[in-house]
PDB file of C-alpha atoms in Angstrom:
ATOM      1  CA  MET A   1      -9.991-130.092-180.645  1.00 54.00           C
ATOM      2  CA  GLU A   2     -13.027-132.690-181.560  1.00 59.00           C
ATOM      3  CA  PHE A   3     -11.288-135.003-179.155  1.00 59.00           C
ATOM      4  CA  LEU A   4     -10.724-132.323-176.571  1.00 58.00           C
ATOM      5  CA  PHE A   5     -14.819-131.333-176.747  1.00 57.00           C
ATOM      6  CA  SER A   6     -15.508-135.156-176.213  1.00 62.00           C
ATOM      7  CA  LEU A   7     -13.486-135.630-173.522  1.00 63.00           C
ATOM      8  CA  GLY A   8     -14.917-132.611-171.765  1.00 62.00           C
ATOM      9  CA  ASN A   9     -18.209-134.471-172.012  1.00 67.00           C
ATOM     10  CA  LEU A  10     -16.946-137.196-169.983  1.00 69.00           C
ATOM     11  CA  PHE A  11     -17.849-134.918-167.056  1.00 73.00           C
ATOM     12  CA  ASN A  12     -21.501-134.260-167.679  1.00 72.00           C
ATOM     13  CA  PHE A  13     -21.878-135.731-164.633  1.00 70.00           C
ATOM     14  CA  LEU A  14     -20.724-132.413-162.916  1.00 69.00           C
ATOM     15  CA  ASN A  15     -24.541-130.918-164.342  1.00 68.00           C
ATOM     16  CA  TYR A  16     -26.282-133.257-162.552  1.00 70.00           C
ATOM     17  CA  GLY A  17     -24.787-132.473-159.005  1.00 72.00           C
ATOM     18  CA  GLY A  18     -26.155-134.179-155.811  1.00 77.00           C
ATOM     19  CA  PHE A  19     -24.513-135.872-153.926  1.00 82.00           C
ATOM     20  CA  GLY A  20     -23.936-139.039-156.945  1.00 82.00           C
ATOM     21  CA  GLY A  21     -21.594-136.135-158.584  1.00 82.00           C
ATOM     22  CA  LEU A  22     -19.775-134.830-155.626  1.00 86.00           C
ATOM     23  CA  ILE A  23     -18.767-139.076-155.101  1.00 87.00           C
ATOM     24  CA  GLY A  24     -17.764-138.476-158.902  1.00 87.00           C
ATOM     25  CA  CYS A  25     -15.464-135.583-158.248  1.00 88.00           C
ATOM     26  CA  LEU A  26     -13.633-137.301-155.047  1.00 90.00           C
ATOM     27  CA  VAL A  27     -13.306-140.375-157.462  1.00 89.00           C
ATOM     28  CA  LEU A  28     -12.029-138.047-160.252  1.00 89.00           C
ATOM     29  CA  ILE A  29      -9.362-136.634-157.816  1.00 91.00           C
ATOM     30  CA  ILE A  30      -8.543-140.559-157.376  1.00 92.00           C
ATOM     31  CA  ILE A  31      -8.064-140.528-160.921  1.00 91.00           C
ATOM     32  CA  VAL A  32      -5.962-137.235-161.682  1.00 91.00           C
ATOM     33  CA  LEU A  33      -3.390-138.240-158.446  1.00 92.00           C
ATOM     34  CA  VAL A  34      -3.357-142.287-159.451  1.00 91.00           C
ATOM     35  CA  GLY A  35      -2.208-140.458-163.209  1.00 89.00           C
ATOM     36  CA  LEU A  36       0.515-138.068-161.456  1.00 89.00           C
ATOM     37  CA  ASN A  37       2.144-141.225-160.007  1.00 90.00           C
ATOM     38  CA  PHE A  38       2.031-142.969-163.137  1.00 86.00           C
ATOM     39  CA  SER A  39       3.556-139.975-165.547  1.00 85.00           C
ATOM     40  CA  GLY A  40       5.849-139.270-162.524  1.00 85.00           C
ATOM     41  CA  ARG A  41       7.396-143.278-162.946  1.00 87.00           C
ATOM     42  CA  PHE A  42       7.565-142.623-167.289  1.00 85.00           C
ATOM     43  CA  LYS A  43       9.626-139.650-166.829  1.00 80.00           C
ATOM     44  CA  THR A  44      12.639-141.166-166.398  1.00 82.00           C
ATOM     45  CA  ALA A  45      11.333-143.811-168.598  1.00 88.00           C
ATOM     46  CA  ILE A  46      10.762-141.749-171.642  1.00 89.00           C
ATOM     47  CA  ASP A  47      14.286-140.012-171.209  1.00 87.00           C
ATOM     48  CA  GLU A  48      15.308-143.706-171.637  1.00 88.00           C
ATOM     49  CA  LEU A  49      13.092-144.893-174.112  1.00 88.00           C
ATOM     50  CA  VAL A  50      14.847-141.736-176.764  1.00 88.00           C
ATOM     51  CA  ASP A  51      18.328-142.302-175.624  1.00 88.00           C
ATOM     52  CA  ALA A  52      17.633-146.516-177.051  1.00 88.00           C
ATOM     53  CA  ASN A  53      16.271-145.151-180.340  1.00 87.00           C
ATOM     54  CA  PRO A  54      18.453-143.369-182.164  1.00 87.00           C
ATOM     55  CA  THR A  55      17.428-142.009-185.512  1.00 88.00           C
ATOM     56  CA  SER A  56      20.314-140.569-187.913  1.00 86.00           C
ATOM     57  CA  ILE A  57      20.151-137.758-190.528  1.00 87.00           C
ATOM     58  CA  SER A  58      22.917-137.143-193.087  1.00 88.00           C
ATOM     59  CA  ASN A  59      22.239-133.118-193.435  1.00 86.00           C
ATOM     60  CA  PRO A  60      19.746-131.254-190.272  1.00 87.00           C
ATOM     61  CA  VAL A  61      18.856-129.187-193.464  1.00 89.00           C
ATOM     62  CA  VAL A  62      15.234-130.559-193.785  1.00 89.00           C
ATOM     63  CA  PHE A  63      14.970-130.224-189.837  1.00 90.00           C
ATOM     64  CA  THR A  64      15.773-126.541-190.383  1.00 90.00           C
ATOM     65  CA  VAL A  65      13.688-125.980-192.834  1.00 91.00           C
ATOM     66  CA  PHE A  66      10.723-127.203-191.406  1.00 91.00           C
ATOM     67  CA  GLY A  67      11.649-125.833-188.333  1.00 92.00           C
ATOM     68  CA  VAL A  68      11.196-122.224-189.908  1.00 93.00           C
ATOM     69  CA  LEU A  69       7.980-123.289-191.055  1.00 93.00           C
ATOM     70  CA  THR A  70       6.662-124.222-187.994  1.00 93.00           C
ATOM     71  CA  PHE A  71       7.866-121.180-186.370  1.00 94.00           C
ATOM     72  CA  LEU A  72       6.364-119.209-188.753  1.00 94.00           C
ATOM     73  CA  ALA A  73       2.765-121.217-188.422  1.00 95.00           C
ATOM     74  CA  VAL A  74       3.376-120.595-184.610  1.00 95.00           C
ATOM     75  CA  VAL A  75       3.767-116.438-185.168  1.00 95.00           C
ATOM     76  CA  VAL A  76       0.389-116.195-187.333  1.00 96.00           C
ATOM     77  CA  ALA A  77      -1.170-118.546-185.264  1.00 95.00           C
ATOM     78  CA  THR A  78      -0.335-116.328-181.605  1.00 95.00           C
ATOM     79  CA  LEU A  79      -1.448-113.266-184.337  1.00 95.00           C
ATOM     80  CA  GLY A  80      -4.792-114.627-185.237  1.00 95.00           C
ATOM     81  CA  GLN A  81      -5.580-115.797-181.379  1.00 93.00           C
ATOM     82  CA  LEU A  82      -4.228-112.194-180.349  1.00 94.00           C
ATOM     83  CA  VAL A  83      -6.727-110.741-182.470  1.00 94.00           C
ATOM     84  CA  ALA A  84      -9.782-112.876-181.865  1.00 93.00           C
ATOM     85  CA  TYR A  85      -9.186-111.723-178.613  1.00 93.00           C
ATOM     86  CA  PHE A  86      -8.921-108.560-178.750  1.00 91.00           C
ATOM     87  CA  ASN A  87     -11.933-108.413-180.382  1.00 91.00           C
ATOM     88  CA  MET A  88     -13.510-110.280-177.978  1.00 87.00           C
ATOM     89  CA  PHE A  89     -13.426-106.471-175.203  1.00 87.00           C
ATOM     90  CA  GLN A  90     -16.535-105.561-177.583  1.00 86.00           C
ATOM     91  CA  TYR A  91     -18.256-107.974-175.500  1.00 83.00           C
ATOM     92  CA  GLY A  92     -17.155-106.976-172.153  1.00 80.00           C
ATOM     93  CA  PHE A  93     -15.258-107.755-169.618  1.00 80.00           C
ATOM     94  CA  GLY A  94     -14.712-110.625-167.493  1.00 78.00           C
ATOM     95  CA  MET A  95     -12.270-113.552-165.835  1.00 78.00           C
ATOM     96  CA  TRP A  96     -11.575-114.282-169.781  1.00 81.00           C
ATOM     97  CA  VAL A  97      -9.504-111.614-169.999  1.00 86.00           C
ATOM     98  CA  LEU A  98      -6.863-112.926-167.777  1.00 86.00           C
ATOM     99  CA  THR A  99      -7.005-116.370-168.408  1.00 86.00           C
ATOM    100  CA  ASP A 100      -7.142-116.365-172.457  1.00 87.00           C
ATOM    101  CA  LEU A 101      -4.432-114.086-172.375  1.00 91.00           C
ATOM    102  CA  ILE A 102      -2.181-116.578-170.395  1.00 89.00           C
ATOM    103  CA  ARG A 103      -3.659-119.445-172.562  1.00 89.00           C
ATOM    104  CA  ILE A 104      -2.289-117.887-176.015  1.00 92.00           C
ATOM    105  CA  VAL A 105       1.094-116.652-174.652  1.00 92.00           C
ATOM    106  CA  LEU A 106       1.267-120.125-172.824  1.00 91.00           C
ATOM    107  CA  VAL A 107       0.249-122.616-176.057  1.00 91.00           C
ATOM    108  CA  GLY A 108       2.398-120.225-178.529  1.00 93.00           C
ATOM    109  CA  MET A 109       5.704-120.414-176.064  1.00 92.00           C
ATOM    110  CA  LEU A 110       5.170-123.953-176.591  1.00 92.00           C
ATOM    111  CA  GLY A 111       4.858-124.004-180.376  1.00 93.00           C
ATOM    112  CA  PHE A 112       8.076-121.640-180.121  1.00 93.00           C
ATOM    113  CA  ALA A 113       9.725-124.456-178.093  1.00 92.00           C
ATOM    114  CA  ILE A 114       9.079-127.357-180.015  1.00 92.00           C
ATOM    115  CA  ALA A 115       9.814-125.679-183.324  1.00 92.00           C
ATOM    116  CA  GLY A 116      13.218-125.030-181.525  1.00 91.00           C
ATOM    117  CA  LEU A 117      13.617-128.962-181.547  1.00 90.00           C
ATOM    118  CA  TYR A 118      13.481-128.881-185.321  1.00 91.00           C
ATOM    119  CA  PHE A 119      17.082-126.654-184.122  1.00 90.00           C
ATOM    120  CA  GLN A 120      18.120-129.273-182.679  1.00 89.00           C
ATOM    121  CA  PRO A 121      17.507-132.275-183.783  1.00 89.00           C
ATOM    122  CA  GLU A 122      20.390-134.111-181.736  1.00 87.00           C
ATOM    123  CA  ARG A 123      18.003-133.024-178.459  1.00 87.00           C
ATOM    124  CA  ALA A 124      15.531-136.067-179.667  1.00 88.00           C
ATOM    125  CA  ASN A 125      18.670-138.005-180.161  1.00 88.00           C
ATOM    126  CA  VAL A 126      18.748-137.620-184.430  1.00 88.00           C
ATOM    127  CA  LYS A 127      22.401-138.417-185.220  1.00 88.00           C
ATOM    128  CA  ILE A 128      23.859-136.113-188.092  1.00 87.00           C
ATOM    129  CA  ASP A 129      25.675-138.827-190.013  1.00 86.00           C
ATOM    130  CA  LYS A 130      27.072-138.504-193.326  1.00 86.00           C
ATOM    131  CA  SER A 131      26.844-142.274-194.088  1.00 84.00           C
ATOM    132  CA  SER A 132      23.304-141.842-193.043  1.00 83.00           C
ATOM    133  CA  SER A 133      21.182-143.488-196.581  1.00 85.00           C
ATOM    134  CA  VAL A 134      18.157-141.920-198.076  1.00 88.00           C
ATOM    135  CA  ALA A 135      16.275-144.885-196.361  1.00 87.00           C
ATOM    136  CA  GLU A 136      17.484-143.401-193.053  1.00 86.00           C
ATOM    137  CA  ASP A 137      17.206-139.861-193.678  1.00 88.00           C
ATOM    138  CA  VAL A 138      13.832-140.571-194.317  1.00 88.00           C
ATOM    139  CA  ILE A 139      13.061-142.699-191.397  1.00 87.00           C
ATOM    140  CA  ALA A 140      14.426-140.299-189.468  1.00 88.00           C
ATOM    141  CA  LEU A 141      11.955-137.217-190.437  1.00 88.00           C
ATOM    142  CA  LEU A 142       9.290-139.914-190.383  1.00 88.00           C
ATOM    143  CA  SER A 143      10.321-141.013-187.215  1.00 89.00           C
ATOM    144  CA  PHE A 144      10.559-137.859-185.955  1.00 90.00           C
ATOM    145  CA  GLY A 145       6.949-136.438-185.120  1.00 88.00           C
ATOM    146  CA  LEU A 146       6.853-139.635-182.579  1.00 88.00           C
ATOM    147  CA  LYS A 147       9.653-138.197-180.884  1.00 90.00           C
ATOM    148  CA  VAL A 148       8.925-134.840-180.676  1.00 90.00           C
ATOM    149  CA  PRO A 149       5.545-135.327-177.930  1.00 89.00           C
ATOM    150  CA  LEU A 150       7.572-137.835-176.382  1.00 88.00           C
ATOM    151  CA  CYS A 151      10.166-135.596-175.995  1.00 89.00           C
ATOM    152  CA  PHE A 152       8.151-132.912-174.587  1.00 90.00           C
ATOM    153  CA  ALA A 153       5.859-135.126-172.593  1.00 90.00           C
ATOM    154  CA  ALA A 154       6.890-133.406-168.721  1.00 89.00           C
ATOM    155  CA  MET A 155       6.568-130.102-170.413  1.00 90.00           C
ATOM    156  CA  PHE A 156       3.159-131.282-172.800  1.00 90.00           C
ATOM    157  CA  SER A 157       1.707-132.586-169.225  1.00 91.00           C
ATOM    158  CA  ASN A 158       3.091-129.346-167.335  1.00 91.00           C
ATOM    159  CA  ALA A 159       1.436-127.195-169.857  1.00 92.00           C
ATOM    160  CA  LEU A 160      -1.619-129.029-170.153  1.00 92.00           C
ATOM    161  CA  ILE A 161      -2.698-129.171-166.192  1.00 92.00           C
ATOM    162  CA  VAL A 162      -1.704-125.166-165.889  1.00 92.00           C
ATOM    163  CA  LEU A 163      -4.326-124.969-169.067  1.00 91.00           C
ATOM    164  CA  GLY A 164      -6.752-126.878-167.549  1.00 91.00           C
ATOM    165  CA  VAL A 165      -6.918-124.663-164.336  1.00 92.00           C
ATOM    166  CA  ILE A 166      -7.001-121.737-166.153  1.00 90.00           C
ATOM    167  CA  THR A 167      -9.605-122.929-168.102  1.00 89.00           C
ATOM    168  CA  ILE A 168     -11.329-124.195-165.149  1.00 89.00           C
ATOM    169  CA  LEU A 169     -10.937-120.930-163.222  1.00 87.00           C
ATOM    170  CA  SER A 170     -12.599-118.961-166.790  1.00 84.00           C
ATOM    171  CA  GLY A 171     -15.515-121.010-166.524  1.00 84.00           C
ATOM    172  CA  LEU A 172     -16.359-120.873-163.479  1.00 81.00           C
ATOM    173  CA  GLY A 173     -18.193-117.886-162.707  1.00 77.00           C
ATOM    174  CA  SER A 174     -20.501-118.598-165.394  1.00 77.00           C
ATOM    175  CA  TYR A 175     -20.586-122.431-164.085  1.00 76.00           C
ATOM    176  CA  PHE A 176     -22.217-120.873-160.838  1.00 75.00           C
ATOM    177  CA  ASP A 177     -25.080-119.088-162.871  1.00 72.00           C
ATOM    178  CA  THR A 178     -26.973-122.425-163.716  1.00 62.00           C
ATOM    179  CA  SER A 179     -28.468-120.760-166.534  1.00 58.00           C
ATOM    180  CA  ASN A 180     -25.263-120.689-168.509  1.00 63.00           C
ATOM    181  CA  TYR A 181     -24.723-123.565-170.591  1.00 69.00           C
ATOM    182  CA  TYR A 182     -21.132-121.954-171.982  1.00 72.00           C
ATOM    183  CA  GLY A 183     -20.230-121.890-167.832  1.00 74.00           C
ATOM    184  CA  ALA A 184     -20.385-125.637-167.753  1.00 79.00           C
ATOM    185  CA  MET A 185     -18.745-126.558-170.946  1.00 81.00           C
ATOM    186  CA  THR A 186     -16.005-124.542-170.121  1.00 83.00           C
ATOM    187  CA  VAL A 187     -15.640-126.407-166.560  1.00 86.00           C
ATOM    188  CA  GLN A 188     -15.823-129.591-168.463  1.00 86.00           C
ATOM    189  CA  MET A 189     -13.619-128.887-171.119  1.00 87.00           C
ATOM    190  CA  GLY A 190     -10.997-127.437-168.380  1.00 89.00           C
ATOM    191  CA  LEU A 191     -10.927-130.544-166.466  1.00 90.00           C
ATOM    192  CA  GLY A 192     -10.443-132.516-169.474  1.00 90.00           C
ATOM    193  CA  TYR A 193      -7.193-130.797-169.977  1.00 90.00           C
ATOM    194  CA  PHE A 194      -6.363-131.542-166.481  1.00 91.00           C
ATOM    195  CA  VAL A 195      -7.029-135.247-166.687  1.00 90.00           C
ATOM    196  CA  LEU A 196      -5.718-135.863-169.871  1.00 90.00           C
ATOM    197  CA  GLY A 197      -2.698-133.564-168.756  1.00 91.00           C
ATOM    198  CA  ALA A 198      -2.221-135.552-165.443  1.00 90.00           C
ATOM    199  CA  PHE A 199      -1.970-139.321-168.114  1.00 90.00           C
ATOM    200  CA  ALA A 200       0.296-137.331-171.013  1.00 90.00           C
ATOM    201  CA  PRO A 201       3.864-139.069-170.143  1.00 90.00           C
ATOM    202  CA  PHE A 202       1.827-142.292-170.272  1.00 89.00           C
ATOM    203  CA  LEU A 203      -0.345-142.130-173.128  1.00 89.00           C
ATOM    204  CA  PHE A 204       2.857-140.673-175.278  1.00 90.00           C
ATOM    205  CA  TYR A 205       4.957-143.470-174.064  1.00 90.00           C
ATOM    206  CA  LEU A 206       2.460-145.900-175.052  1.00 90.00           C
ATOM    207  CA  LEU A 207       1.612-144.287-178.607  1.00 89.00           C
ATOM    208  CA  PHE A 208       5.726-144.358-179.574  1.00 90.00           C
ATOM    209  CA  LEU A 209       6.131-147.631-177.541  1.00 89.00           C
ATOM    210  CA  PHE A 210       2.942-149.273-180.232  1.00 90.00           C
ATOM    211  CA  LEU A 211       4.225-146.481-183.091  1.00 89.00           C
ATOM    212  CA  PHE A 212       8.033-146.417-183.081  1.00 89.00           C
ATOM    213  CA  PRO A 213       8.791-150.796-184.214  1.00 88.00           C
ATOM    214  CA  ILE A 214       7.418-150.629-187.183  1.00 86.00           C
ATOM    215  CA  TYR A 215      10.976-147.814-187.997  1.00 86.00           C
ATOM    216  CA  ASN A 216      12.824-150.302-185.803  1.00 85.00           C
ATOM    217  CA  PHE A 217      12.249-153.280-188.190  1.00 84.00           C
ATOM    218  CA  TRP A 218      12.975-150.389-191.031  1.00 83.00           C
ATOM    219  CA  LEU A 219      16.534-149.466-189.435  1.00 84.00           C
ATOM    220  CA  ALA A 220      17.139-153.054-188.601  1.00 85.00           C
ATOM    221  CA  ILE A 221      16.379-154.282-192.711  1.00 83.00           C
ATOM    222  CA  LEU A 222      18.951-151.541-193.558  1.00 83.00           C
ATOM    223  CA  HIS A 223      21.532-152.393-190.980  1.00 80.00           C
ATOM    224  CA  ILE A 224      21.649-156.033-193.001  1.00 80.00           C
ATOM    225  CA  PRO A 225      24.442-155.078-195.490  1.00 79.00           C
ATOM    226  CA  LYS A 226      26.655-153.247-193.100  1.00 75.00           C
ATOM    227  CA  ILE A 227      26.820-156.471-190.899  1.00 74.00           C
ATOM    228  CA  GLY A 228      30.722-157.561-190.542  1.00 71.00           C
ATOM    229  CA  LYS A 229      32.366-154.336-192.087  1.00 67.00           C
ATOM    230  CA  LYS A 230      33.849-151.791-190.053  1.00 57.00           C
TER     231      LYS A 230
ATOM    232  CA  MET B   1      27.525-110.468-212.746  1.00 67.00           C
ATOM    233  CA  ASP B   2      29.748-109.259-209.596  1.00 81.00           C
ATOM    234  CA  MET B   3      27.026-106.719-208.242  1.00 85.00           C
ATOM    235  CA  MET B   4      23.956-108.582-208.551  1.00 87.00           C
ATOM    236  CA  ASN B   5      25.905-112.034-206.997  1.00 89.00           C
ATOM    237  CA  ASN B   6      26.824-109.462-203.841  1.00 90.00           C
ATOM    238  CA  VAL B   7      23.285-108.349-203.434  1.00 91.00           C
ATOM    239  CA  LEU B   8      22.019-112.072-203.584  1.00 91.00           C
ATOM    240  CA  GLU B   9      25.003-113.397-200.665  1.00 91.00           C
ATOM    241  CA  LYS B  10      23.948-110.499-198.874  1.00 91.00           C
ATOM    242  CA  VAL B  11      20.410-111.340-198.858  1.00 92.00           C
ATOM    243  CA  ASP B  12      21.233-114.647-198.570  1.00 91.00           C
ATOM    244  CA  HIS B  13      23.003-113.517-195.063  1.00 92.00           C
ATOM    245  CA  PHE B  14      20.309-111.818-193.979  1.00 92.00           C
ATOM    246  CA  ILE B  15      18.271-114.745-194.311  1.00 91.00           C
ATOM    247  CA  ASP B  16      20.746-117.019-192.103  1.00 90.00           C
ATOM    248  CA  LEU B  17      20.604-114.450-189.559  1.00 92.00           C
ATOM    249  CA  VAL B  18      16.638-114.591-189.467  1.00 92.00           C
ATOM    250  CA  PHE B  19      16.581-117.927-189.378  1.00 91.00           C
ATOM    251  CA  SER B  20      19.463-117.616-186.489  1.00 91.00           C
ATOM    252  CA  TYR B  21      17.353-115.380-184.156  1.00 92.00           C
ATOM    253  CA  MET B  22      14.314-118.067-184.909  1.00 91.00           C
ATOM    254  CA  GLU B  23      16.823-120.531-183.080  1.00 90.00           C
ATOM    255  CA  LYS B  24      17.693-118.488-180.901  1.00 92.00           C
ATOM    256  CA  GLY B  25      14.110-117.072-179.831  1.00 91.00           C
ATOM    257  CA  SER B  26      12.785-120.735-180.177  1.00 91.00           C
ATOM    258  CA  ALA B  27      15.206-122.061-177.622  1.00 90.00           C
ATOM    259  CA  PHE B  28      14.399-119.249-174.957  1.00 91.00           C
ATOM    260  CA  CYS B  29      11.175-120.478-175.352  1.00 90.00           C
ATOM    261  CA  TYR B  30      11.642-123.578-174.662  1.00 89.00           C
ATOM    262  CA  ASP B  31      14.293-122.538-171.491  1.00 89.00           C
ATOM    263  CA  LYS B  32      11.993-119.581-170.247  1.00 90.00           C
ATOM    264  CA  LEU B  33       9.045-122.610-170.297  1.00 90.00           C
ATOM    265  CA  SER B  34      10.632-125.110-168.420  1.00 88.00           C
ATOM    266  CA  VAL B  35      11.527-123.137-165.777  1.00 90.00           C
ATOM    267  CA  PHE B  36       7.852-121.768-165.554  1.00 89.00           C
ATOM    268  CA  LEU B  37       6.043-124.832-165.621  1.00 89.00           C
ATOM    269  CA  LYS B  38       7.977-126.752-163.569  1.00 87.00           C
ATOM    270  CA  LEU B  39       7.146-124.038-160.940  1.00 88.00           C
ATOM    271  CA  ALA B  40       3.624-123.326-161.639  1.00 89.00           C
ATOM    272  CA  TYR B  41       3.248-127.555-162.085  1.00 89.00           C
ATOM    273  CA  ALA B  42       2.543-128.236-158.278  1.00 89.00           C
ATOM    274  CA  TRP B  43       0.291-125.162-157.271  1.00 91.00           C
ATOM    275  CA  SER B  44      -1.888-126.017-160.270  1.00 92.00           C
ATOM    276  CA  VAL B  45      -2.305-129.196-159.231  1.00 92.00           C
ATOM    277  CA  VAL B  46      -3.500-128.816-156.003  1.00 93.00           C
ATOM    278  CA  ILE B  47      -5.783-125.328-157.332  1.00 92.00           C
ATOM    279  CA  GLY B  48      -7.257-128.018-159.494  1.00 92.00           C
ATOM    280  CA  ILE B  49      -8.306-131.073-157.161  1.00 92.00           C
ATOM    281  CA  VAL B  50      -9.182-128.077-154.778  1.00 92.00           C
ATOM    282  CA  LEU B  51     -11.257-126.477-158.049  1.00 91.00           C
ATOM    283  CA  ILE B  52     -13.026-129.556-158.461  1.00 90.00           C
ATOM    284  CA  LEU B  53     -13.463-130.204-154.906  1.00 90.00           C
ATOM    285  CA  VAL B  54     -15.225-126.918-155.062  1.00 89.00           C
ATOM    286  CA  ILE B  55     -17.620-127.877-158.036  1.00 87.00           C
ATOM    287  CA  GLY B  56     -18.136-131.050-156.411  1.00 87.00           C
ATOM    288  CA  ILE B  57     -19.479-129.248-152.930  1.00 87.00           C
ATOM    289  CA  TYR B  58     -21.518-126.523-154.816  1.00 84.00           C
ATOM    290  CA  GLY B  59     -23.524-129.549-156.885  1.00 81.00           C
ATOM    291  CA  LEU B  60     -24.771-130.719-153.449  1.00 80.00           C
ATOM    292  CA  THR B  61     -26.014-127.255-153.632  1.00 77.00           C
ATOM    293  CA  PHE B  62     -28.505-128.404-156.435  1.00 67.00           C
TER     294      PHE B  62
END
C-alpha cells in the first residue's frame, strides 16, 4: 500500500498545472500506451514461461489447505471493507458510493480467483507426481508465490487499469476543488494504479525471470540422482 | 464408539462439502472476472486516457 502511495507521488506535477502539467499528461499518455504495447507482447510469453517451468508435488492437499485459508482471509477482508464502507455513509454521499463498492467487489473477486488457483495448482503447471521428493514439494510450495502473479498477469493488469480509472473518477469531483487535498491524492493514486496496470505483465515477467532461477538450480541438483534412470 | 465415529464422519463430510463449494465459488469468480475484465479493459484504457487529458487541460487554468 505504501508503495502505491509513493507511486502516486510521482504525479505531483499535476498539482502545478500550467503548460508543463499538460505536457506531463501527454508524456504520461505515451508512457501508458507504450506500457500497454509491452504488456500485450508479454502475455503470450508469460503463458510459455509458465509451461516451460513445471514443478511437482506428491500430494496437492497442502495447496487445498492454503486455498481454504486464502478463501477465508478474503471473506474476512471483504466483510471488513464492506463494514467500513457502510460506516462511511454517516459522512455523506458522493461518487465514492459507487466507485468504492465496485472497488471492494473487484478486489474481493480477485482474491477469490487467486484462492481458486490454490485449489487447482495444475493451472500453474504444478504436476501431481507421487514420486516427487520432499525437497521438490517444498520448491513447488515456495515457487507457487512467484507463479501466482504470472498466471494472473493479464487479470491483474486489467484489474489495476479498471481500478485506476475508478479511483480517478472517485477523486475527480474533489480534485476540481483546489482547496481539497484529498481529491488530488485520490487522483494521483488512481493514476498510479493505471500506470502500474499498463506495465504489470512486463514487471511480473521480469520478477519471475530474476527470482525463479534459484528454484531451477535446486531442481537441477535434485534431478542429478535420476540421470540415466527410467 | 461407532456412534462417535459416525458423527465425526458426518462432520468431515460436511467440511469436505464446504471446501468443494469454496473451490466452485473461486472457479466461478475467476471465470466471471476474466470475462468482465476483458470487456472492461478497452473502455477503461480509453476513459483513463481521456481523464488524463481532462486533468492536463484543467491544469491550464491554474
